[in-house]
Coordinates of C-alpha atoms and ligand atoms in Angstrom, one line a residue:
Chain A
M90 CA 29.8 -3.0 14.4
S91 CA 33.1 -1.5 13.6
R92 CA 36.1 -1.4 15.7
A93 CA 36.2 2.3 17.1
S94 CA 32.1 2.2 17.6
R95 CA 32.7 -0.8 20.3
R96 CA 35.8 0.5 21.7
G97 CA 33.6 3.8 22.1
V98 CA 31.6 1.4 24.3
L99 CA 33.7 -0.2 26.5
S100 CA 35.7 2.9 27.5
G101 CA 35.1 5.0 30.3
G102 CA 31.5 5.1 32.3
A103 CA 30.0 3.7 29.2
A104 CA 31.8 0.6 29.9
T105 CA 30.6 -0.1 33.1
L106 CA 26.9 0.7 32.3
A107 CA 26.7 -1.6 29.2
L108 CA 28.4 -4.6 31.6
T109 CA 25.6 -3.6 34.1
L110 CA 23.0 -3.7 31.7
A111 CA 24.1 -6.4 30.0
A112 CA 25.1 -8.6 32.7
P113 CA 21.6 -9.9 34.4
R114 CA 19.7 -9.8 31.3
A115 CA 19.1 -12.9 28.9
M116 CA 19.8 -11.8 24.9
G117 CA 16.5 -11.6 24.3
Q118 CA 15.3 -8.9 26.8
A119 CA 17.9 -6.8 25.4
R120 CA 16.7 -6.8 21.7
P121 CA 15.9 -3.3 20.0
K122 CA 12.0 -2.3 20.4
A123 CA 10.6 -1.3 17.3
V124 CA 6.8 0.2 17.4
V125 CA 4.7 0.0 14.6
I126 CA 1.7 2.2 13.9
G127 CA -1.1 0.6 11.8
G128 CA -1.7 -3.2 10.8
G129 CA -2.5 -2.4 7.3
F130 CA -0.5 -3.9 4.4
G131 CA 2.4 -1.5 5.4
G132 CA 2.2 -2.1 8.9
A133 CA 1.7 -5.9 9.1
T134 CA 4.3 -6.2 6.6
C135 CA 6.7 -4.6 8.6
A136 CA 5.5 -5.9 11.5
R137 CA 6.0 -9.2 10.3
Y138 CA 9.5 -8.6 8.9
L139 CA 11.0 -6.8 11.8
N140 CA 10.2 -9.3 14.4
R141 CA 11.8 -12.0 12.2
L142 CA 15.1 -10.3 12.3
G143 CA 15.2 -10.2 15.4
V144 CA 13.3 -7.0 16.6
A145 CA 11.1 -6.6 19.5
V146 CA 7.8 -5.8 17.3
T147 CA 4.8 -3.7 19.3
L148 CA 2.3 -3.0 16.3
I149 CA -0.3 -0.4 17.3
E150 CA -4.0 -1.2 15.6
P151 CA -7.3 -0.4 17.0
N152 CA -9.5 -3.4 14.9
A153 CA -9.5 -6.7 15.6
T154 CA -10.4 -7.1 11.7
Y155 CA -8.7 -5.1 8.6
I156 CA -11.1 -5.3 6.2
A157 CA -8.9 -4.8 2.6
C158 CA -9.5 -1.9 0.1
P159 CA -7.9 -4.1 -2.9
F160 CA -11.0 -5.7 -4.7
S161 CA -13.0 -4.1 -2.6
N162 CA -14.5 -2.5 -5.7
L163 CA -16.0 -6.7 -6.7
V164 CA -17.9 -6.0 -3.4
I165 CA -19.3 -2.9 -4.8
H166 CA -20.3 -4.7 -8.3
G167 CA -21.9 -7.6 -5.9
S168 CA -19.6 -10.3 -6.8
R169 CA -17.7 -10.3 -4.2
D170 CA -18.4 -11.0 -0.5
L171 CA -16.8 -8.1 1.9
A172 CA -15.8 -11.4 3.9
A173 CA -13.0 -12.0 1.3
Q174 CA -11.6 -8.7 2.4
Q175 CA -11.4 -9.3 6.5
F176 CA -8.4 -10.1 8.0
G177 CA -6.9 -10.9 11.6
Y178 CA -3.8 -10.6 13.4
E179 CA -3.5 -14.2 14.8
A180 CA -0.5 -15.1 12.7
L181 CA 1.4 -12.6 13.9
K182 CA 0.7 -12.9 17.6
R183 CA 1.7 -16.7 17.1
E184 CA 4.9 -15.4 15.5
G185 CA 5.3 -13.1 18.7
I186 CA 4.5 -9.8 17.9
V187 CA 3.0 -8.0 20.4
I188 CA -0.1 -5.9 19.6
A189 CA -1.8 -3.3 21.6
P190 CA -5.6 -3.0 20.5
E191 CA -6.0 0.7 20.7
M192 CA -5.6 4.1 18.5
A193 CA -2.2 6.0 18.9
A194 CA -2.7 9.1 20.0
G195 CA 0.8 10.7 20.0
V196 CA 4.5 10.5 19.9
D197 CA 7.1 12.1 22.1
A198 CA 10.1 12.1 19.6
D199 CA 12.5 13.2 22.0
A200 CA 11.9 10.9 24.4
R201 CA 10.8 8.5 22.0
L202 CA 7.9 7.3 23.1
V203 CA 4.5 6.2 21.9
R204 CA 1.2 7.9 23.7
L205 CA -1.8 5.2 23.4
A206 CA -5.5 6.4 23.6
S207 CA -5.8 4.9 27.0
G208 CA -2.4 7.1 28.2
A209 CA -0.8 4.2 28.1
T210 CA 2.8 5.1 26.5
L211 CA 5.4 2.7 24.7
P212 CA 8.7 3.1 24.2
Y213 CA 10.7 2.6 20.9
D214 CA 14.2 2.7 19.9
R215 CA 12.6 2.9 15.9
L216 CA 9.4 4.2 15.3
V217 CA 7.2 2.9 12.1
L218 CA 4.3 4.6 11.0
S219 CA 1.9 3.2 8.2
P220 CA -1.0 4.8 9.1
G221 CA -2.3 5.1 5.8
I222 CA -4.8 7.9 4.9
D223 CA -7.6 9.9 6.5
I224 CA -10.3 11.5 4.6
R225 CA -10.2 15.0 4.6
F226 CA -13.4 16.3 5.8
D227 CA -12.8 20.2 5.7
A228 CA -11.9 20.1 1.7
L229 CA -15.0 19.9 -0.4
P230 CA -17.9 22.1 1.3
G231 CA -20.9 20.1 1.6
Y232 CA -19.2 16.7 2.5
D233 CA -18.4 15.6 6.0
E234 CA -18.7 12.6 8.3
A235 CA -22.6 13.1 8.4
A236 CA -22.5 13.8 4.4
A237 CA -20.5 10.4 3.9
Q238 CA -23.7 8.1 4.9
I239 CA -25.8 9.4 2.2
M240 CA -23.5 9.8 -0.5
P241 CA -20.6 7.2 0.7
H242 CA -16.9 7.5 -0.1
A243 CA -16.2 3.7 0.3
W244 CA -12.5 4.6 0.3
K245 CA -11.9 2.5 3.5
A246 CA -13.7 -0.8 3.3
G247 CA -16.2 -1.9 5.2
P248 CA -19.4 0.0 6.4
Q249 CA -19.2 2.6 3.6
T250 CA -18.3 -0.5 0.8
L251 CA -21.9 -2.4 1.8
L252 CA -23.5 1.1 2.0
L253 CA -22.5 2.2 -1.7
R254 CA -23.5 -1.4 -2.5
S255 CA -26.8 -1.6 -1.1
Q256 CA -27.7 1.8 -2.5
L257 CA -26.7 0.8 -6.1
E258 CA -29.1 -2.1 -5.8
A259 CA -31.6 -0.1 -4.6
M260 CA -31.7 2.3 -7.4
R261 CA -34.2 2.1 -10.4
D262 CA -33.5 1.7 -13.5
G263 CA -32.9 4.7 -15.6
G264 CA -31.3 5.8 -11.9
V265 CA -27.8 8.1 -12.5
V266 CA -24.9 7.5 -10.3
V267 CA -22.5 10.0 -10.3
M268 CA -18.9 9.4 -8.7
S269 CA -16.5 12.0 -8.2
V270 CA -12.7 11.9 -8.3
P271 CA -10.2 14.1 -6.4
A272 CA -7.6 15.5 -7.8
N273 CA -4.0 13.7 -7.4
P274 CA -2.3 12.7 -4.9
Y275 CA -4.9 10.0 -3.2
R276 CA -5.2 6.4 -2.4
C277 CA -5.0 3.7 -5.4
P278 CA -4.7 5.9 -8.5
P279 CA -6.6 3.5 -10.7
G280 CA -9.1 2.9 -8.1
P281 CA -11.8 5.1 -9.3
Y282 CA -11.6 4.1 -13.0
E283 CA -11.6 0.4 -11.7
R284 CA -14.3 0.9 -9.3
A285 CA -16.7 3.1 -12.5
S286 CA -15.6 0.0 -15.5
L287 CA -17.4 -2.6 -12.4
I288 CA -20.6 0.0 -12.0
A289 CA -20.8 0.5 -15.4
H290 CA -20.7 -3.2 -15.6
Y291 CA -23.3 -4.1 -12.9
L292 CA -25.7 -1.1 -14.7
K293 CA -25.4 -2.7 -18.0
T294 CA -26.6 -6.0 -16.4
Y295 CA -29.1 -5.7 -14.3
K296 CA -30.5 -1.7 -15.0
P297 CA -29.2 -0.6 -18.4
K298 CA -31.2 2.0 -18.5
S299 CA -29.4 3.9 -16.1
K300 CA -26.1 5.8 -16.4
L301 CA -23.1 6.5 -15.2
I302 CA -21.2 10.3 -14.7
V303 CA -17.5 10.0 -13.4
L304 CA -16.7 14.0 -12.1
D305 CA -12.9 14.1 -12.1
A306 CA -10.6 16.6 -10.9
K307 CA -8.2 15.7 -13.5
D308 CA -7.6 15.6 -17.1
A309 CA -5.4 12.3 -17.5
F310 CA -5.5 9.1 -15.2
S311 CA -3.7 5.8 -14.4
K312 CA -4.3 3.1 -17.2
Q313 CA -6.1 6.2 -19.0
K314 CA -6.1 4.2 -22.8
L315 CA -6.6 0.9 -21.5
F316 CA -10.2 2.3 -19.5
Q317 CA -10.9 4.4 -22.2
T318 CA -11.1 2.1 -25.0
A319 CA -12.5 -0.7 -23.1
W320 CA -15.5 2.0 -21.8
E321 CA -15.9 2.9 -25.4
E322 CA -16.2 -0.8 -26.3
L323 CA -18.1 -2.5 -22.8
Y324 CA -19.8 0.4 -21.7
P325 CA -21.2 2.6 -24.5
G326 CA -23.6 5.1 -23.7
I327 CA -23.7 4.1 -20.0
L328 CA -20.2 5.5 -18.5
E329 CA -19.4 9.2 -18.9
W330 CA -16.2 11.0 -18.2
V331 CA -16.2 14.8 -17.6
A332 CA -12.6 15.7 -17.2
L333 CA -11.0 18.6 -15.3
G334 CA -11.5 20.6 -18.5
A335 CA -14.2 20.1 -19.5
G336 CA -15.5 21.2 -16.2
G337 CA -15.5 17.6 -14.3
K338 CA -13.9 19.3 -10.9
T339 CA -16.7 18.9 -7.9
T340 CA -16.9 22.2 -6.0
E341 CA -19.4 21.1 -3.4
V342 CA -22.0 18.4 -2.5
S343 CA -25.8 18.9 -1.1
V344 CA -26.6 16.3 0.3
K345 CA -30.2 17.5 1.1
D346 CA -30.7 17.7 -2.6
M347 CA -28.7 14.7 -3.9
V348 CA -26.3 17.2 -6.1
V349 CA -22.8 17.1 -7.2
V350 CA -22.2 20.7 -8.0
T351 CA -19.3 21.3 -10.2
E352 CA -17.6 24.9 -11.9
F353 CA -20.4 24.4 -14.8
D354 CA -23.1 22.2 -14.0
R355 CA -24.9 20.7 -11.2
H356 CA -25.8 16.8 -11.4
K357 CA -28.5 15.4 -10.0
A358 CA -28.0 12.1 -8.4
D359 CA -30.0 9.2 -7.6
V360 CA -26.6 7.4 -6.1
A361 CA -23.2 9.5 -5.7
N362 CA -20.8 8.2 -4.3
I363 CA -18.1 10.9 -3.7
I364 CA -14.0 10.0 -3.1
P365 CA -12.7 13.1 -1.4
P366 CA -9.1 14.6 -1.1
Q367 CA -7.3 12.7 1.6
Q368 CA -4.7 13.4 4.0
A369 CA -1.4 11.0 5.8
G370 CA -3.7 9.4 8.6
R371 CA -4.3 12.1 11.3
I372 CA -1.5 10.3 13.7
A373 CA 1.2 11.6 11.7
V374 CA 0.3 15.3 11.5
A375 CA 0.0 14.3 15.7
A376 CA 3.5 12.7 15.5
G377 CA 5.5 15.9 13.8
V378 CA 6.2 13.5 10.4
A379 CA 3.4 15.4 8.1
D380 CA 4.4 18.6 6.2
K381 CA 2.1 21.1 4.9
S382 CA 0.9 18.9 1.7
G383 CA -0.4 16.6 4.4
W384 CA 1.5 13.6 3.8
C385 CA 4.8 12.7 4.8
P386 CA 8.3 13.2 3.6
I387 CA 10.8 10.2 3.6
D388 CA 14.4 9.5 3.3
P389 CA 14.1 7.3 0.4
V390 CA 17.0 4.6 1.3
T391 CA 15.4 4.0 4.8
F392 CA 11.8 5.7 4.6
E393 CA 13.5 7.4 8.0
S394 CA 11.3 10.9 8.0
K395 CA 12.9 13.7 7.0
L396 CA 10.8 15.8 9.6
R397 CA 11.8 14.1 12.8
P398 CA 14.1 11.0 13.5
N399 CA 14.2 7.5 14.4
M400 CA 10.8 7.6 12.9
H401 CA 10.2 6.1 9.5
V402 CA 6.7 6.8 7.5
I403 CA 5.7 3.8 4.9
G404 CA 2.3 3.1 2.9
D405 CA 0.1 5.3 1.4
A406 CA 1.1 8.4 4.1
S407 CA 4.5 8.7 2.8
I408 CA 5.9 11.0 -0.2
A409 CA 6.9 8.5 -2.0
G410 CA 7.8 9.7 -5.5
A411 CA 6.9 8.1 -8.2
M412 CA 6.0 4.8 -6.1
P413 CA 1.8 5.0 -6.4
K414 CA 0.7 4.6 -2.9
S415 CA -0.8 0.9 -3.3
A416 CA -1.0 -2.0 -1.2
F417 CA 1.3 -3.3 -3.4
A418 CA 4.1 -0.6 -3.0
A419 CA 2.9 -0.6 0.8
N420 CA 4.2 -4.0 0.9
A421 CA 7.2 -3.9 -0.8
Q422 CA 7.9 -0.1 1.1
A423 CA 7.8 -2.5 4.6
K424 CA 10.1 -4.9 4.0
V425 CA 12.5 -2.7 2.2
C426 CA 12.3 -0.5 5.9
A427 CA 11.8 -3.4 8.4
S428 CA 15.4 -4.7 6.7
A429 CA 16.7 -1.1 7.2
V430 CA 15.4 0.1 10.4
A431 CA 17.3 -3.6 11.3
L432 CA 20.7 -2.3 10.0
L433 CA 20.3 0.9 11.8
L434 CA 19.6 -0.7 14.9
R435 CA 23.2 -2.6 14.4
G436 CA 24.5 0.9 13.7
E437 CA 24.8 -0.3 10.0
A438 CA 24.1 1.7 6.9
P439 CA 21.9 0.2 4.7
A440 CA 22.4 0.3 0.8
S441 CA 19.9 1.6 -2.0
P442 CA 17.5 -0.4 -2.8
K443 CA 15.0 -0.9 -5.1
L444 CA 11.3 -1.3 -5.4
L445 CA 8.6 -3.1 -7.5
N446 CA 5.0 -1.9 -7.9
T447 CA 2.1 -4.0 -9.5
C448 CA -1.2 -2.4 -9.4
Y449 CA -4.3 -4.6 -11.5
S450 CA -7.6 -3.3 -12.4
I451 CA -10.4 -5.2 -13.1
V452 CA -12.3 -3.4 -16.2
A453 CA -15.1 -6.1 -16.2
P454 CA -15.2 -10.0 -15.1
A455 CA -12.1 -11.7 -16.8
Y456 CA -10.7 -8.4 -18.2
G457 CA -8.1 -7.2 -16.4
I458 CA -5.3 -4.6 -17.4
S459 CA -2.5 -3.6 -14.8
V460 CA 0.5 -0.8 -14.4
A461 CA 4.2 -1.7 -13.3
G462 CA 7.0 0.1 -12.4
V463 CA 10.0 0.0 -10.7
Y464 CA 11.3 2.7 -8.4
H465 CA 15.3 3.6 -6.8
P466 CA 16.1 6.4 -5.1
A467 CA 17.5 9.6 -7.0
G468 CA 17.3 13.2 -6.3
G469 CA 16.1 12.5 -2.6
L470 CA 13.0 11.1 -4.0
L471 CA 11.7 7.3 -5.4
A472 CA 12.3 7.5 -9.3
D473 CA 11.2 5.8 -12.0
V474 CA 14.0 3.1 -13.2
E475 CA 13.8 4.5 -17.4
G476 CA 13.1 2.0 -19.5
A477 CA 11.5 -0.2 -17.3
G478 CA 7.5 -0.6 -16.2
G479 CA 4.9 0.7 -17.8
V480 CA 1.2 -0.5 -18.5
S481 CA -0.7 -3.7 -20.4
T482 CA -0.5 -4.0 -23.9
L483 CA -3.5 -1.8 -25.6
G484 CA -5.5 -3.9 -27.9
A485 CA -4.4 -7.0 -26.8
S486 CA -6.5 -10.7 -26.9
S487 CA -9.5 -10.9 -24.8
E488 CA -7.0 -14.1 -23.7
V489 CA -4.6 -12.2 -22.4
R490 CA -7.1 -9.9 -20.6
A491 CA -8.4 -12.8 -18.3
R492 CA -5.2 -14.5 -17.8
E493 CA -4.1 -10.5 -16.5
A494 CA -7.9 -11.2 -14.4
A495 CA -6.7 -14.6 -13.1
Y496 CA -3.3 -12.7 -12.5
A497 CA -4.7 -10.0 -10.3
D498 CA -6.6 -12.8 -7.8
S499 CA -3.2 -14.7 -7.4
W500 CA -1.7 -11.0 -6.3
F501 CA -4.3 -10.8 -3.5
K502 CA -4.3 -14.5 -2.5
T503 CA -0.3 -14.1 -2.2
I504 CA 0.1 -11.2 -0.8
A505 CA -2.7 -11.4 1.7
A506 CA -1.1 -14.5 2.9
E507 CA 1.9 -12.8 3.1
V508 CA 0.8 -10.0 5.5
F509 CA -1.8 -11.7 7.4
G510 CA -2.1 -15.8 7.1
Chain B
M262 CA 22.4 8.8 28.4
T263 CA 20.1 8.3 25.2
R264 CA 22.7 7.6 23.3
V265 CA 24.6 5.0 25.5
R266 CA 21.7 3.5 25.8
A267 CA 21.8 3.2 21.4
T268 CA 25.1 2.4 21.7
V269 CA 24.9 -0.6 24.4
L270 CA 21.8 -1.8 22.2
A271 CA 23.5 -1.9 19.1
F272 CA 26.2 -3.4 20.6
L273 CA 24.2 -6.3 22.1
F274 CA 21.5 -6.6 18.9
S275 CA 24.6 -7.2 16.4
M276 CA 25.9 -10.0 18.7
S277 CA 22.3 -11.7 19.4
S278 CA 21.9 -11.4 15.7
A279 CA 24.5 -12.7 14.2
C280 CA 22.9 -15.1 12.9
A281 CA 20.5 -12.7 10.7
Q282 CA 20.7 -13.2 7.3
S283 CA 22.8 -10.9 5.1
P284 CA 20.7 -7.6 3.5
A285 CA 18.6 -9.0 0.6
P286 CA 19.6 -7.4 -2.9
P287 CA 18.1 -4.3 -4.4
G288 CA 14.3 -5.5 -6.0
A289 CA 14.6 -9.1 -4.2
L290 CA 12.4 -8.3 -1.4
S291 CA 9.2 -7.5 -3.8
C292 CA 9.2 -10.5 -5.6
S293 CA 7.4 -12.2 -2.9
G294 CA 3.9 -9.3 -3.3
C295 CA 3.3 -11.9 -6.1
H296 CA 5.7 -14.7 -5.7
G297 CA 4.3 -16.9 -2.9
A298 CA 2.7 -20.5 -2.4
A299 CA 2.1 -22.7 -5.0
G300 CA -1.4 -23.4 -6.3
V301 CA -2.7 -20.3 -7.4
E302 CA -2.3 -18.0 -10.8
I303 CA 1.3 -16.8 -10.3
P304 CA 4.0 -19.4 -10.6
S305 CA 5.8 -20.3 -6.8
L306 CA 9.6 -19.3 -7.0
S307 CA 9.9 -22.2 -4.3
G308 CA 12.4 -24.7 -5.5
L309 CA 13.6 -23.0 -8.7
S310 CA 17.8 -23.0 -8.9
A311 CA 19.4 -19.1 -9.3
D312 CA 20.2 -20.3 -13.2
E313 CA 16.9 -20.8 -13.6
I314 CA 15.9 -17.6 -12.1
T315 CA 18.4 -15.7 -14.2
E316 CA 17.6 -17.2 -17.3
A317 CA 13.8 -16.3 -16.8
M318 CA 14.3 -13.2 -16.3
G319 CA 16.6 -12.5 -19.1
A320 CA 14.0 -13.8 -21.2
F321 CA 11.4 -11.8 -19.9
K322 CA 13.8 -9.2 -20.6
S323 CA 14.7 -9.7 -24.4
G324 CA 11.2 -10.6 -25.1
A325 CA 12.3 -14.6 -25.9
R326 CA 9.4 -15.7 -23.3
P327 CA 6.1 -13.9 -23.5
A328 CA 4.7 -12.0 -20.4
T329 CA 1.8 -10.4 -19.1
L330 CA 3.9 -8.1 -16.8
M331 CA 7.3 -9.4 -16.1
N332 CA 9.0 -8.1 -19.1
R333 CA 8.1 -4.6 -18.1
L334 CA 9.6 -5.4 -14.6
A335 CA 13.0 -7.6 -15.6
K336 CA 13.7 -4.5 -17.5
G337 CA 14.8 -2.6 -14.7
F338 CA 17.6 -5.1 -13.8
N339 CA 20.7 -5.0 -15.2
E340 CA 22.7 -8.4 -15.5
T341 CA 24.5 -8.5 -12.0
E342 CA 21.6 -6.9 -10.1
T343 CA 19.4 -10.2 -11.7
R344 CA 21.6 -12.9 -10.7
A345 CA 22.2 -11.0 -7.3
I346 CA 18.1 -11.3 -6.0
S347 CA 18.0 -14.8 -8.6
Q348 CA 20.9 -16.1 -5.8
W349 CA 19.1 -14.5 -3.0
L350 CA 16.0 -15.8 -3.9
A351 CA 17.2 -19.4 -4.5
S352 CA 19.0 -19.1 -1.3
Q353 CA 15.7 -18.6 0.9
R354 CA 14.7 -21.4 2.7
S355 CA 10.8 -21.1 1.8
A356 CA 11.6 -19.4 -1.6
P357 CA 9.0 -16.1 -2.1
Ligands
FAD712 C1 -11.2 0.6 -3.7 C2 -10.0 0.9 -3.7 C3 -9.2 -0.4 -4.7 C4 -8.1 -0.5 -4.0 N1 -7.4 -1.8 -5.1 C5 -5.7 -1.9 -5.1 C6 -5.2 -2.9 -6.1 O1 -6.0 -4.0 -6.5 N2 -4.3 -2.9 -5.3 C7 -3.2 -2.0 -4.9 O2 -2.3 -2.4 -4.6 N3 -3.8 -1.5 -4.1 C8 -5.2 -1.2 -4.1 N4 -5.8 0.1 -3.3 C9 -4.8 0.6 -2.3 C10 -4.6 -0.3 -0.5 O3 -5.4 0.0 -0.1 C11 -3.7 0.8 -0.1 O4 -2.6 1.5 -0.6 C12 -3.0 0.1 1.1 O5 -4.5 -0.6 2.2 C13 -2.3 1.0 1.8 O6 -1.4 0.2 3.2 P1 -1.1 1.2 4.5 O7 -0.4 0.6 5.2 O8 -0.5 2.8 4.1 O9 -2.7 1.5 5.2 P2 -3.9 0.6 5.5 O10 -4.0 -0.3 4.9 O11 -5.5 1.6 5.4 O12 -3.9 0.5 7.0 C14 -3.4 1.2 7.7 C15 -3.9 0.8 9.0 O13 -3.7 2.3 10.3 C16 -4.6 2.0 11.3 N5 -4.1 3.3 12.1 C17 -4.7 4.1 11.6 N6 -4.4 5.3 11.7 C18 -4.0 4.5 13.3 C19 -3.6 5.2 14.9 N7 -3.9 6.3 15.0 N8 -3.0 4.1 15.7 C20 -3.2 2.7 15.3 N9 -3.2 2.4 14.0 C21 -3.8 3.4 13.3 C22 -6.1 2.0 10.5 O14 -6.7 1.2 11.3 C23 -5.5 0.8 9.5 O15 -5.3 -0.4 9.4 C24 -7.2 0.1 -3.5 C25 -8.0 1.1 -2.5 C26 -9.3 1.3 -2.3 C27 -9.9 2.3 -1.8

């Protein structure tokens, strides 16, 4: 704290107030308060780091068990149990983080209060929102919440993941699986292609007369050359990818007819996996931190909302420039944000950060590929540090692919331990 | 009133957290996403000295040490930044 501001506190009426407030209280009770909304990769990490930095933290999260999306494509593949994706908040509670086990319903920015679904309110000095995504059930004609029970999205892990898995299991050999992939931005850019690979692997192994059609609203995607090279080698005749330019964009679905409609075609499906357009978790809209795009503009140094003061947005909900919507990124952003929030609460200014991202994709058992990036604030956004980052080498040996698959597994164990363990 | 409350808090907090660690240098907080406890495929950094980490990062960056991914990340940092990260990592009690 600077001398000038200390003098500010101790001069005039404020001095009396400071002393009255401070005198009867133990230091611990005077800790500034942060409220974190959402106990996923971003929010749970941020809560832990804030708590360690001496801030009193309440984490608002309605679910007692968090179900992680990374590696949930292996559950759909049939090689992993959903239980391996589940984590609780016991470790966070033991550290002294208070959990409010319900939905946040709204935020009063002026009074700095979060309103909970029960009607109770929580005051904050700084608020961090990490609500992840919500599916836009208004964006694709025919695809509403009821339709998702027939054509699962499985883009939030849990019952949806198991539903897609059981539909694949029940499908006859010779069936057609149709996947629909949205335009950018959406959660986990390479996720649909990892899923396509693993579904193709399941079909090749157990139902080799079947086909997978991937209908894409894009012409280019993450790790594209690596995926396509692997598909040609591993899944010829099984996996067909239809780009936007070839009429891949889904315009409508009909659950009654089990049809996925594109500009040029109607695809009859035995199993349909619709990954629909998405937006920041709805609380971001209620709090006033989402813009017209449905996502949240932020300051790239502090992750403070560009629309509301004292509120920070991290993870999938944020507009993080070149940083993808990944669990790795949410975790990295959470740590930088916690550090910035702690400094701001002390009246200090955080320095410009750098952040990393790494996303592994599993293309087949013991076949992993990755994309990595280094980011820094530039032009008001998080931009790529030039000359760094990139994808796995094309044409690498099977030994290198196996090593990346093992690293992927190792990454998940380590990040899960950092966030929940 | 709100401003006063914020200032009072800032003052008390700055005293109560005099023991708080100095902020991590740019990039350092991301490492623990992959490098954690020993016993998994990705090596733990725990127990490594600052010099060892700096040297490894330099070798990843130049290509002298083969890598699947660290070469791509090491290129995002200059020597000063790399040294700062290494020193910070080595100074963590339970290093990530
Ligand atoms: C199939 C698939 C595979 C993936 N694979 C990878 C991968 O390999 N690597 C990787 O890095 N990333 C991967 N991801 C992406 C990753 O899951 C997300 O990027 C990550 O979960 C984002 O973290 P978050 O904190 O922003 O949101 P989340 O993890 O979704 O957490 C949000 C939390 O907020 C809570 N919440 C929402 N609204 C409220 C409210 N109003 N009040 C209180 N709580 C609320 C929710 O209950 C939830 O627990 C994958 C995603 C999918 C779908």
